[in-house]
């Protein structure tokens, strides 16, 4: 059963890889050639088409971390822990990129690299939470309970997200708006913009799924090798018993 | 035939890559005692921690009072008393305060009264109000014995109960074990050598390289010079 | 075209960082393969040992 | 419930006997305030926002120290195993440890408020009294979160450094709400004018006390 599980998975993984390639090429073409630049912001607004998918993918990953955590605590299967860890890692890559892209876009439009705009702040707090998650993973990797600790942190962080969003929005509206925060995103005038965004969303979702699967299967292999090492330890202990009983 | 207090089916436990327990089969009836003899690191303490529900086995399972030790409900935990290498006592609390605290945890009717009673039983009445921090290793071991047997448990898990005990201390703990067995409790104790406890018949098991030898006859153990005459006779 | 630098920077950073992440995964894969080889070696040693003890039983040394 | 009171009374007795953590909390919150006074040169100006901010910074750091000590008593002689073996269920253990951390934090808060009034040229008047419910809500939320997390960081290498890194980002919403509500209270605004902030703090507290109660068994056992 294990063999074809692996074969089937790598087929899916390669399939995702190629679709990503195709979709990404289409997306880039559409962003740079097909879609009309937004009247006011000029071509800097084109960063938007990658910024939003990055955000969606980051939030989705952190959702998976929490769900995988719940399943791990409930079922105790190492598979869920591997999934949670892989989702957190890939999620962090995309979350970091989202903040970087966001601030690069903010410089020409709002004149500063960073503003405490409610969306950026929320993402930044989320980013800090998962830095903590990954640091815990790194420093506690040898303790047997690291999987349970990771699951609990993943769940607690996800529980906090709605409150972070609410409090930051409340804080943000009262906080004197430093700059006109005209977010280019809402109210896309031209239908081509919408299609481009959708294609970019699809491209990044597949890209993320591919990366997640890549890392997830790697962690699955690592866990299965751990189990194999234990079985070997048992076998060698049994073998040494035989030697003790009747030396060869 | 009464249900066994402890049943172990093909239990195994590893720490990292080191197999600590392998193919353990074991059964213990109420009112019976068992001694597990083995060198350091043979897996004795791990076995007791698994039976106490403090650790989960890697494979196979341990059944205590008919329950899997991975999920022991409070009412079953109440029937287990344990002495480990660590005493589970608070150094900054006095001996009496420690016992009173555990008596409350096991919701014993008169915590103070039972604490004082047990202090007398283990011969620590005169240091009742001294902090455990000031105790010698032997005194702490006696207090740990009192803590373990305070709630009249039906299963006693004793990890080298006689370690660092002087002659009187060993005699006290031995008599407490005898009383527990007469009360119908099951006792599993580990040791480097099997102490001779008068009036109590112990099954002796040997554990080496994580494997549980089946029951070993006392004479065999005696021949191996592993019977430490406890009572000095 | 004055913002082109920002646009170029944003898109290139996205692809460079993801590329580095994939390299990171490949490096971890290499480490895993090395560990796999040691496991296989130990397994081989074990099976050889048990073969020896099995063969020595069947025909005791002359 | 007897388990809850047994553990709580034991922790308070241990604390009264050694007294080190409450003193440490008080000293720490005072030091944080002193640093902020010099850093923000708040001695001259009567700025309410700065005072509220300083108070909450002191609280967060004192709270972190308090939570770290929550499970310290159990580390000697493997006492945590004694508790896990006993019929006490982990949720009640969490509640007792949370209550203990809360009491330590309350003491530190009272000290910090007094110092804040002195250091930031405020008055001991009604506005200070209005701070009480806000600080209480903040302390509950922070203790609930930090007690759960300290059970994790207490048992990992380099864990003590990890606790602030894990706790502070998650605490941010309650921190924002707390500082804003405190500043408003100090500026004389009536409590009902900031119910939006208070609602956020209550939501945070309810969420993390329940989450801590349910998740504690997974982080405290050896398994």
XYZ file of C-alpha atoms in Angstrom:
766
model
C 0.000 0.000 0.000
C 2.825 2.414 0.920
C 4.567 2.077 -2.437
C 1.702 3.254 -4.591
C 0.768 5.899 -2.023
C 4.189 7.371 -2.699
C 3.951 6.887 -6.469
C 0.490 8.487 -6.591
C 1.644 11.418 -4.467
C 4.686 12.163 -6.585
C 2.455 12.039 -9.672
C 0.194 14.662 -8.106
C 3.185 16.689 -7.000
C 4.741 16.741 -10.489
C 1.343 17.526 -11.988
C 1.037 20.513 -9.669
C 4.541 21.590 -10.632
C 3.801 21.709 -14.329
C 0.429 23.419 -13.873
C 2.160 26.016 -11.734
C 4.675 26.644 -14.481
C 1.960 27.041 -17.099
C -0.319 29.226 -14.988
C 2.540 31.407 -13.805
C 3.651 32.133 -17.367
C 0.087 33.074 -18.325
C -0.252 35.216 -15.206
C 2.977 37.088 -15.868
C 1.955 37.684 -19.459
C -1.413 39.028 -18.390
C 0.058 41.298 -15.727
C 2.728 42.767 -17.943
C 0.914 42.858 -21.244
C -2.769 42.220 -21.134
C -4.096 44.272 -18.216
C -4.402 48.064 -18.510
C -2.389 49.920 -15.837
C -4.561 51.617 -13.197
C -5.081 55.266 -14.119
C -3.786 56.961 -11.006
C -1.051 54.720 -9.639
C 0.568 53.770 -12.927
C 2.455 50.543 -13.300
C 3.356 50.278 -9.593
C -0.218 49.126 -9.081
C 0.646 45.967 -10.978
C 2.257 44.645 -7.802
C -1.323 44.344 -6.547
C -1.911 41.301 -8.767
C 0.686 39.309 -6.845
C 0.138 41.007 -3.475
C -3.449 39.788 -3.042
C -2.775 36.130 -3.989
C 0.191 36.081 -1.589
C -2.111 37.284 1.189
C -4.778 34.676 0.390
C -2.202 31.872 0.309
C -0.569 32.972 3.580
C -3.890 33.093 5.424
C -4.912 29.738 3.937
C -1.669 28.122 5.141
C -2.124 29.369 8.673
C -5.647 28.001 8.585
C -4.228 24.600 7.649
C -1.707 24.798 10.500
C -4.570 25.172 12.973
C -6.729 22.465 11.388
C -3.789 20.068 11.206
C -3.080 20.885 14.851
C -6.621 20.007 15.892
C -6.469 16.721 13.996
C -3.078 15.888 15.517
C -4.304 16.471 19.072
C -7.428 14.463 18.305
C -5.967 11.538 16.354
C -2.299 11.681 17.343
C -1.131 10.677 13.830
C 2.287 12.112 12.911
C 0.925 12.858 9.424
C -1.006 15.856 10.774
C 2.021 17.216 12.536
C 4.034 17.031 9.336
C 1.239 18.780 7.443
C 1.027 21.522 10.077
C 4.778 22.092 10.009
C 4.910 22.175 6.197
C 1.947 24.576 6.021
C 3.518 26.895 8.603
C 6.807 26.993 6.749
C 5.337 27.624 3.297
C 2.834 30.051 4.822
C 5.697 32.037 6.312
C 7.471 32.260 2.942
C 4.368 33.697 1.290
C 3.506 35.926 4.266
C 6.990 37.423 4.233
C 6.755 38.013 0.494
C 3.369 39.639 0.925
C 4.727 42.145 3.429
C 7.791 42.856 1.299
C 5.726 43.294 -1.868
C 3.236 45.418 0.058
C 5.882 47.779 1.316
C 7.605 48.020 -2.104
C 4.237 48.973 -3.531
C 3.583 51.432 -0.689
C 6.818 53.379 -1.321
C 5.848 54.906 -4.716
C 2.149 55.276 -3.882
C 2.148 56.407 -0.248
C 5.722 57.638 -0.023
C 6.786 55.407 2.890
C 8.038 51.860 3.119
C 5.725 51.065 6.023
C 2.437 52.468 7.283
C 0.348 51.078 10.089
C -2.466 50.453 7.662
C -4.899 47.973 9.146
C -4.282 45.207 6.614
C -0.491 45.517 6.752
C -0.515 45.620 10.571
C -2.711 42.537 10.838
C -0.438 40.626 8.485
C 2.627 41.767 10.386
C 1.223 40.513 13.725
C 0.342 37.221 12.044
C 3.869 37.084 10.688
C 5.286 37.579 14.226
C 3.107 34.799 15.597
C 4.380 32.311 13.070
C 7.979 33.423 13.550
C 7.382 32.293 17.128
C 5.869 29.026 15.907
C 8.882 28.274 13.706
C 11.359 29.247 16.418
C 9.604 26.844 18.771
C 9.816 24.154 16.116
C 13.506 24.799 15.624
C 14.496 24.884 19.275
C 12.240 22.041 20.470
C 12.855 19.698 17.568
C 14.337 16.980 19.759
C 11.770 16.993 22.556
C 9.134 14.271 21.962
C 6.266 16.689 22.632
C 7.252 19.190 19.907
C 4.363 18.014 17.759
C 1.850 18.695 20.522
C 3.431 22.051 21.329
C 3.314 23.030 17.645
C -0.327 21.996 17.376
C -1.315 24.057 20.424
C 0.547 27.155 19.211
C -0.974 26.753 15.743
C -4.477 26.588 17.212
C -3.943 29.473 19.653
C -2.525 31.709 16.897
C -5.447 30.965 14.586
C -7.945 31.653 17.390
C -6.320 35.054 17.818
C -6.659 36.149 14.168
C -10.260 37.439 14.301
C -9.507 39.466 17.437
C -6.344 40.858 15.854
C -8.312 41.951 12.793
C -11.060 43.553 14.906
C -8.715 45.366 17.291
C -6.374 46.588 14.537
C -9.264 47.881 12.455
C -10.670 49.699 15.510
C -7.207 50.977 16.376
C -6.536 51.904 12.776
C -9.694 53.992 12.292
C -8.993 55.997 15.424
C -5.303 56.271 14.641
C -4.888 59.488 12.574
C -4.500 58.334 9.015
C -0.938 59.335 8.081
C -1.687 59.263 4.429
C -4.611 58.901 2.202
C -4.908 55.155 2.238
C -6.493 54.637 -1.112
C -6.030 50.915 -1.471
C -5.867 50.239 -5.198
C -7.545 46.867 -4.782
C -11.240 47.542 -4.347
C -13.424 48.568 -7.242
C -11.432 47.257 -10.179
C -12.869 49.256 -13.053
C -11.786 47.139 -16.013
C -13.039 43.498 -16.350
C -9.591 42.565 -17.661
C -8.203 43.516 -14.283
C -10.579 41.065 -12.628
C -9.621 38.217 -14.948
C -5.940 38.931 -14.439
C -6.403 38.860 -10.683
C -8.280 35.561 -10.912
C -5.551 33.998 -13.028
C -2.914 35.231 -10.606
C -4.934 33.832 -7.704
C -5.146 30.464 -9.464
C -1.439 30.508 -10.337
C -0.404 31.217 -6.752
C -2.813 28.756 -5.236
C -1.381 25.971 -7.391
C 2.146 27.214 -6.757
C 1.522 27.151 -3.011
C -0.098 23.696 -3.197
C 2.944 22.433 -5.050
C 5.407 23.872 -2.508
C 3.297 22.634 0.374
C 3.210 19.134 -1.073
C 6.943 19.208 -1.752
C 7.723 20.075 1.861
C 4.930 17.917 3.310
C 6.122 14.777 1.551
C 9.664 15.510 2.617
C 8.535 15.672 6.249
C 6.496 12.507 5.747
C 9.656 10.783 4.532
C 11.590 12.092 7.515
C 8.961 10.743 9.914
C 8.775 7.366 8.198
C 12.562 7.118 8.282
C 12.404 7.827 12.010
C 9.994 4.916 12.436
C 12.268 2.715 10.309
C 15.260 3.652 12.469
C 13.320 2.568 15.556
C 12.393 -0.770 13.954
C 16.044 -1.286 13.047
C 17.015 -0.531 16.638
C 14.581 -3.219 17.780
C 15.892 -5.661 15.197
C 19.516 -5.053 16.197
C 18.565 -5.458 19.888
C 16.883 -8.766 19.011
C 19.933 -9.774 16.935
C 22.308 -9.040 19.801
C 20.067 -11.175 22.030
C 20.562 -14.095 19.634
C 24.330 -13.565 19.825
C 24.098 -13.593 23.638
C 21.951 -16.757 23.682
C 24.041 -18.898 21.285
C 27.205 -17.234 20.054
C 27.451 -18.005 16.282
C -11.270 -15.362 39.795
C -10.755 -11.625 40.471
C -9.825 -9.416 37.488
C -6.083 -8.757 37.264
C -4.973 -5.338 38.451
C -2.292 -5.078 35.758
C -2.131 -6.731 32.332
C 0.571 -5.944 29.797
C 0.376 -7.179 26.213
C 3.554 -7.140 24.114
C 4.575 -3.689 25.299
C 7.533 -1.836 23.788
C 9.017 1.591 24.473
C 11.898 3.436 22.841
C 13.605 6.710 23.674
C 14.801 8.073 20.344
C 16.525 5.047 18.833
C 17.198 3.161 22.069
C 14.699 0.325 22.664
C 14.127 0.497 26.418
C 11.340 -2.094 26.724
C 10.627 -4.977 24.326
C 7.966 -7.693 24.168
C 6.862 -7.195 27.760
C 4.145 -9.659 28.875
C 2.984 -9.371 32.453
C -0.033 -9.915 34.681
C -0.584 -9.056 38.340
C -3.501 -10.133 40.507
C -4.864 -8.160 43.475
C -3.045 -8.908 46.713
C -0.001 -10.106 44.786
C 3.499 -8.661 44.751
C 6.132 -8.654 42.046
C 9.741 -7.606 42.085
C 11.449 -6.513 38.885
C 15.193 -6.910 39.155
C 17.652 -5.519 36.628
C 20.679 -3.335 36.114
C 20.620 0.392 35.503
C 18.898 1.519 32.355
C 17.262 -1.884 31.943
C 13.877 -0.136 31.620
C 12.510 -0.703 35.132
C 11.559 2.913 35.841
C 10.082 3.330 32.365
C 7.803 0.359 32.972
C 6.489 1.902 36.201
C 5.974 5.324 34.578
C 3.947 3.663 31.810
C 1.815 1.780 34.339
C 1.239 5.066 36.199
C -0.045 6.640 32.978
C 2.737 9.244 33.015
C 4.192 7.956 29.746
C 2.670 6.246 26.729
C 4.192 2.999 25.423
C 5.584 3.079 21.873
C 3.590 -0.040 20.981
C 1.438 -2.613 22.718
C -0.566 -1.515 25.740
C -0.683 -1.647 29.495
C -4.075 -2.255 31.133
C -4.538 -1.137 34.742
C -7.897 -1.793 36.493
C -9.152 -2.735 33.043
C -8.246 0.689 31.587
C -5.578 1.518 29.024
C -2.934 3.578 30.805
C -2.888 6.104 27.948
C -6.255 7.451 29.110
C -6.623 6.857 32.839
C -9.709 8.574 34.283
C -9.308 10.359 37.615
C -11.113 7.660 39.619
C -8.596 5.052 38.403
C -5.599 7.360 39.008
C -6.855 7.716 42.564
C -6.150 3.995 43.131
C -2.514 4.231 42.086
C 0.315 5.158 44.429
C 3.836 5.689 43.141
C 7.325 6.079 44.566
C 9.861 7.150 41.955
C 13.498 8.219 42.066
C 12.074 11.726 42.497
C 9.993 12.268 45.628
C 7.330 14.609 44.069
C 7.620 16.697 47.262
C 7.879 20.492 47.570
C 11.203 21.447 49.238
C 9.842 24.718 50.614
C 6.833 23.076 52.246
C 7.123 21.218 55.533
C 6.662 17.445 55.708
C 3.167 17.853 57.139
C 2.168 20.475 54.572
C 3.340 18.185 51.762
C 1.262 15.245 52.973
C -1.719 17.494 53.703
C -1.540 18.871 50.153
C -1.511 15.408 48.610
C -4.257 14.280 50.984
C -6.427 17.090 49.647
C -5.563 16.171 46.057
C -6.775 12.636 46.767
C -9.792 14.228 48.549
C -9.154 12.389 51.791
C -11.655 13.328 54.527
C -9.348 14.682 57.220
C -6.179 15.756 55.388
C -4.371 17.087 58.458
C -5.219 14.099 60.621
C -4.234 11.579 57.966
C -1.013 13.520 57.288
C 0.000 13.348 60.930
C -0.977 9.671 61.122
C 1.216 8.794 58.151
C 4.109 10.878 59.455
C 4.052 8.719 62.580
C 3.872 5.552 60.490
C 7.046 6.440 58.630
C 8.739 7.698 61.778
C 8.915 11.358 60.795
C 6.526 12.715 63.436
C 9.302 14.692 65.130
C 10.238 16.545 61.928
C 6.629 17.188 60.867
C 7.164 20.949 60.710
C 10.628 20.923 59.186
C 10.914 21.842 55.514
C 11.613 18.960 53.166
C 14.575 20.967 51.877
C 16.355 20.165 55.177
C 15.667 16.403 54.906
C 18.272 13.757 54.234
C 17.739 11.542 51.192
C 16.510 8.713 53.447
C 14.005 10.919 55.278
C 12.711 12.245 51.958
C 12.327 8.647 50.727
C 10.248 7.755 53.783
C 8.048 10.819 53.239
C 7.683 9.814 49.601
C 6.533 6.371 50.759
C 3.948 8.013 53.008
C 2.797 10.201 50.102
C 2.453 7.165 47.837
C 0.433 5.107 50.309
C -1.585 7.962 51.809
C -4.745 7.272 49.792
C -4.694 3.489 50.408
C -4.088 2.799 46.688
C -4.928 -0.595 45.156
C -1.830 -0.544 42.954
C 1.569 0.429 44.335
C 4.342 1.241 41.875
C 7.594 1.437 43.854
C 10.808 2.329 42.026
C 13.638 1.095 44.243
C 11.672 1.792 47.430
C 14.585 0.787 49.647
C 17.172 3.026 47.987
C 19.041 5.256 50.489
C 16.990 3.911 53.402
C 18.712 2.897 56.617
C 17.820 -0.309 58.430
C 14.794 1.137 60.282
C 13.590 2.914 57.178
C 13.727 -0.275 55.102
C 11.857 -2.139 57.801
C 9.141 0.528 57.907
C 8.671 0.521 54.137
C 8.709 -3.292 54.090
C 5.962 -3.424 56.720
C 3.925 -0.834 54.801
C 4.211 -3.030 51.710
C 3.074 -6.046 53.715
C 0.086 -4.109 55.087
C -0.846 -2.953 51.583
C -0.725 -6.514 50.226
C -2.816 -7.819 53.135
C -5.277 -5.049 52.301
C -5.553 -6.577 48.800
C -3.416 -4.072 46.935
C -1.104 -5.198 44.114
C 2.524 -4.115 44.400
C 5.204 -3.849 41.721
C 8.597 -2.843 42.986
C 11.912 -2.553 41.207
C 15.275 -3.082 42.783
C 18.843 -4.071 42.097
C 18.479 -6.842 44.656
C 15.399 -8.588 45.992
C 14.896 -7.802 49.693
C 13.566 -10.570 51.883
C 10.149 -9.431 53.193
C 8.841 -11.720 55.865
C 5.402 -13.258 55.341
C 5.064 -11.977 51.776
C 5.546 -14.160 48.711
C 6.979 -12.123 45.815
C 7.190 -13.208 42.218
C 10.576 -12.115 40.905
C 11.151 -11.057 37.286
C 14.419 -10.180 35.677
C 14.691 -7.490 33.036
C 17.765 -7.156 30.808
C 18.232 -5.129 27.641
C 14.596 -4.142 27.835
C 13.416 -7.722 27.607
C 11.323 -9.178 30.375
C 12.546 -12.615 31.336
C 9.611 -14.741 32.376
C 9.257 -15.423 36.073
C 12.565 -16.219 37.734
C 12.659 -18.613 40.653
C 13.729 -17.074 43.918
C 16.372 -19.744 44.434
C 17.928 -18.783 41.121
C 18.063 -15.209 42.270
C 19.349 -16.285 45.654
C 22.090 -18.354 44.048
C 23.004 -15.295 42.108
C 23.662 -13.656 45.467
C 21.005 -11.159 44.713
C 18.975 -11.704 47.842
C 19.936 -8.916 50.166
C 18.963 -9.986 53.587
C 16.972 -6.976 54.596
C 16.247 -7.687 58.149
C 19.866 -8.301 59.086
C 19.199 -11.688 60.540
C 7.614 54.446 -16.414
C 9.105 56.063 -13.344
C 7.905 53.357 -10.943
C 9.257 50.514 -13.057
C 12.138 49.957 -10.604
C 9.656 49.177 -7.803
C 7.602 46.882 -9.983
C 10.660 44.996 -11.118
C 11.989 44.775 -7.549
C 8.695 43.403 -6.169
C 8.293 40.678 -8.804
C 11.936 39.632 -8.815
C 12.064 39.385 -5.009
C 9.010 37.131 -5.054
C 10.586 34.678 -7.478
C 14.077 34.840 -5.942
C 12.804 34.106 -2.427
C 10.627 31.227 -3.591
C 13.553 29.866 -5.567
C 15.733 30.042 -2.427
C 13.021 28.205 -0.498
C 12.964 25.419 -3.068
C 16.777 25.217 -2.819
C 16.387 24.973 0.961
C 14.012 22.063 0.511
C 16.478 20.361 -1.854
C 19.286 20.779 0.660
C 17.107 19.176 3.321
C 16.377 16.392 0.829
C 20.105 15.720 0.492
C 20.395 15.457 4.279
C 17.481 13.022 4.313
C 19.079 10.887 1.603
C 22.301 10.682 3.619
C 20.330 9.536 6.650
C 18.516 7.004 4.488
C 21.839 5.554 3.356
C 23.015 5.073 6.950
C 19.738 3.338 7.766
C 20.137 1.048 4.772
C 23.713 0.257 5.829
C 22.569 -0.686 9.322
C 19.763 -2.786 7.884
C 22.228 -4.571 5.605
C 24.582 -5.230 8.524
C 21.687 -6.663 10.496
C 20.456 -8.979 7.781
C 24.063 -10.134 7.160
C 24.474 -10.823 10.902
C 21.283 -12.840 11.064
C 22.239 -14.715 7.866
C 25.555 -15.626 9.450
C 23.993 -16.879 12.652
C 21.364 -18.738 10.579
C 23.967 -20.359 8.309
C 26.227 -21.270 11.247
C 23.322 -23.129 12.818
C 22.496 -25.167 9.738
C 26.007 -26.562 9.137
C 28.196 -26.368 12.220
C 31.829 -25.628 11.487
C 33.677 -28.777 10.462
C -12.965 21.989 43.282
C -10.938 20.845 46.272
C -8.049 20.219 43.906
C -8.238 23.839 42.708
C -8.080 25.335 46.171
C -5.389 22.864 47.288
C -3.051 23.833 44.442
C -3.816 27.549 44.754
C -3.297 27.636 48.516
C -0.102 25.638 48.100
C 1.220 28.079 45.503
C 0.301 31.113 47.627
C 1.879 29.549 50.712
C 5.057 28.821 48.756
C 5.015 32.363 47.433
C 4.459 33.993 50.830
C 7.244 31.859 52.244
C 9.835 32.764 49.660
C 8.184 35.938 48.375
C 10.696 36.136 45.642
C 8.381 36.278 42.644
C 6.087 39.064 43.832
C 9.085 41.168 44.818
C 10.730 40.385 41.491
C 7.536 41.390 39.664
C 7.295 44.646 41.576
C 10.954 45.435 41.001
C 10.685 44.609 37.301
C 7.603 46.767 36.681
C 9.237 49.636 38.561
C 12.404 49.308 36.494
C 10.450 49.233 33.229
C 8.616 52.415 34.250
C 11.853 54.136 35.236
C 13.423 53.222 31.902
C 10.396 54.574 30.041
C 10.419 57.805 32.020
C 13.992 58.480 30.963
C 13.503 57.126 27.457
C 10.420 59.243 26.792
C 11.519 62.119 29.068
C 7.957 62.054 30.375
C 8.904 63.692 33.625
C 7.919 67.169 32.447
C 4.964 66.642 30.216
C 1.587 65.446 31.635
C 0.967 62.999 28.835
C -1.726 60.477 29.505
C -1.003 58.358 26.455
C 2.633 57.922 27.465
C 1.628 57.001 31.021
C -0.901 54.403 29.861
C 1.622 52.956 27.420
C 4.336 52.752 30.059
C 1.950 51.077 32.493
C 1.055 48.368 29.985
C 4.658 47.764 28.948
C 5.519 47.244 32.624
C 2.520 44.930 32.990
C 3.413 42.764 30.014
C 6.973 42.215 31.182
C 5.966 41.640 34.807
C 3.245 39.266 33.628
C 5.757 37.302 31.606
C 7.938 36.807 34.678
C 4.892 35.849 36.765
C 3.722 33.254 34.268
C 7.180 31.764 33.958
C 7.145 31.138 37.678
C 3.703 29.532 37.548
C 5.067 26.037 36.912
C 8.419 26.604 38.595
C 7.254 25.194 41.931
C 6.511 21.895 40.185
C 9.974 21.502 38.705
C 11.662 20.442 41.953
C 11.626 16.730 42.683
C 9.436 16.093 39.631
C 6.402 17.390 41.556
C 4.594 17.867 38.234
C 4.432 14.063 37.963
C 2.880 13.916 41.412
C 0.122 16.195 40.157
C -0.361 14.333 36.870
C -0.592 11.035 38.729
C -3.171 12.414 41.171
C -6.911 12.527 40.375
C -6.543 16.282 39.765
C -7.543 16.974 36.151
C -5.232 19.172 34.061
C -7.945 21.773 33.476
C -8.303 22.415 37.200
C -4.518 22.535 37.511
C -4.509 25.177 34.771
C -7.225 27.175 36.525
C -5.292 27.116 39.806
C -2.031 28.140 38.146
C -3.872 30.883 36.254
C -5.373 32.194 39.496
C -1.934 32.210 41.150
C -0.362 34.061 38.193
C -3.263 36.540 38.305
C -2.713 37.293 41.975
C 1.003 37.880 41.436
C 0.239 40.122 38.463
C -2.388 42.090 40.412
C 0.175 42.909 43.084
C 2.647 44.025 40.421
C -0.087 46.114 38.751
C -0.996 47.959 41.932
C 2.656 48.804 42.415
C 3.011 49.893 38.792
C -0.067 52.123 38.921
C 1.167 53.899 42.035
C 4.558 54.444 40.449
C 2.974 55.583 37.198
C 0.963 58.260 38.980
C 4.115 59.488 40.702
C 6.424 59.277 37.721
C 4.033 60.827 35.214
C 2.697 63.679 37.406
C -0.862 62.327 37.513
C -3.353 62.590 40.361
C -4.679 59.863 42.650
C -8.242 60.544 41.576
C -11.311 58.862 40.093
C -9.547 58.252 36.772
C -7.117 55.925 38.519
C -10.022 53.981 40.003
C -11.503 53.637 36.522
C -8.277 51.941 35.465
C -8.988 48.972 37.727
C -11.474 47.052 35.526
C -9.332 47.642 32.439
C -6.170 46.387 34.110
C -8.077 43.431 35.526
C -9.270 42.393 32.082
C -5.751 42.766 30.729
C -4.239 40.736 33.552
C -6.750 37.900 33.085
C -6.052 37.687 29.360
C -2.311 37.859 29.737
C -2.137 35.337 32.582
C -4.411 32.916 30.702
C -2.191 33.066 27.635
C 1.163 33.111 29.435
C 0.300 30.252 31.808
C -0.536 28.006 28.846
C 2.567 29.059 26.904
C 4.923 28.796 29.885
C 3.913 25.132 30.190
C 5.389 24.769 26.692
C 8.433 27.028 26.945
C 9.248 25.728 30.424
C 10.182 22.403 28.889
C 12.010 23.373 25.728
C 15.637 24.379 25.374
C 15.995 28.148 25.480
C 12.324 28.249 26.345
C 12.474 31.233 28.667
C 13.479 33.461 25.756
C 10.776 31.930 23.625
C 7.915 32.894 25.958
C 7.906 36.622 25.095
C 8.336 35.837 21.385
C 5.282 33.581 21.496
C 3.165 35.540 23.976
C 3.529 39.179 22.895
C 2.278 38.952 19.274
C -0.753 36.946 20.375
C -1.403 39.438 23.171
C -1.266 42.461 20.825
C -5.049 42.892 20.421
C -5.614 43.026 24.179
C -2.573 45.268 24.501
C -3.951 47.795 21.966
C -7.373 47.713 23.610
C -5.860 47.975 27.081
C -3.642 50.947 26.293
C -6.375 52.814 24.451
C -8.937 52.204 27.208
C -6.442 53.138 29.934
C -5.465 56.352 28.143
C -9.135 57.267 27.749
C -9.831 56.468 31.403
C -6.861 58.543 32.539
C -8.091 61.401 30.364
C -11.331 61.273 32.263
C -13.553 59.509 29.741
C -16.341 57.434 31.389
C -16.074 53.675 31.044
C -19.047 53.285 28.733
C -17.402 55.547 26.166
C -14.815 52.845 25.458
C -17.020 49.779 25.398
C -15.670 48.780 21.986
C -12.223 48.315 23.521
C -13.623 46.602 26.592
C -15.579 44.190 24.386
C -12.372 43.217 22.633
C -10.634 42.601 25.946
C -13.524 40.505 27.261
C -13.567 38.470 24.038
C -9.819 37.921 24.340
C -10.128 36.810 27.973
C -13.022 34.415 27.398
C -11.301 32.917 24.362
C -7.923 32.310 25.982
C -9.169 31.120 29.351
C -11.264 28.450 27.622
C -8.522 27.611 25.109
C -6.029 27.299 27.969
C -8.402 25.132 29.999
C -8.960 22.738 27.085
C -5.428 22.644 25.683
C -3.455 22.488 28.945
C -3.600 18.691 29.207
C -1.809 18.392 25.874
C 1.133 20.515 26.903
C 1.688 19.470 30.485
C 1.834 15.685 30.200
C 4.863 13.672 29.150
C 2.908 11.217 26.956
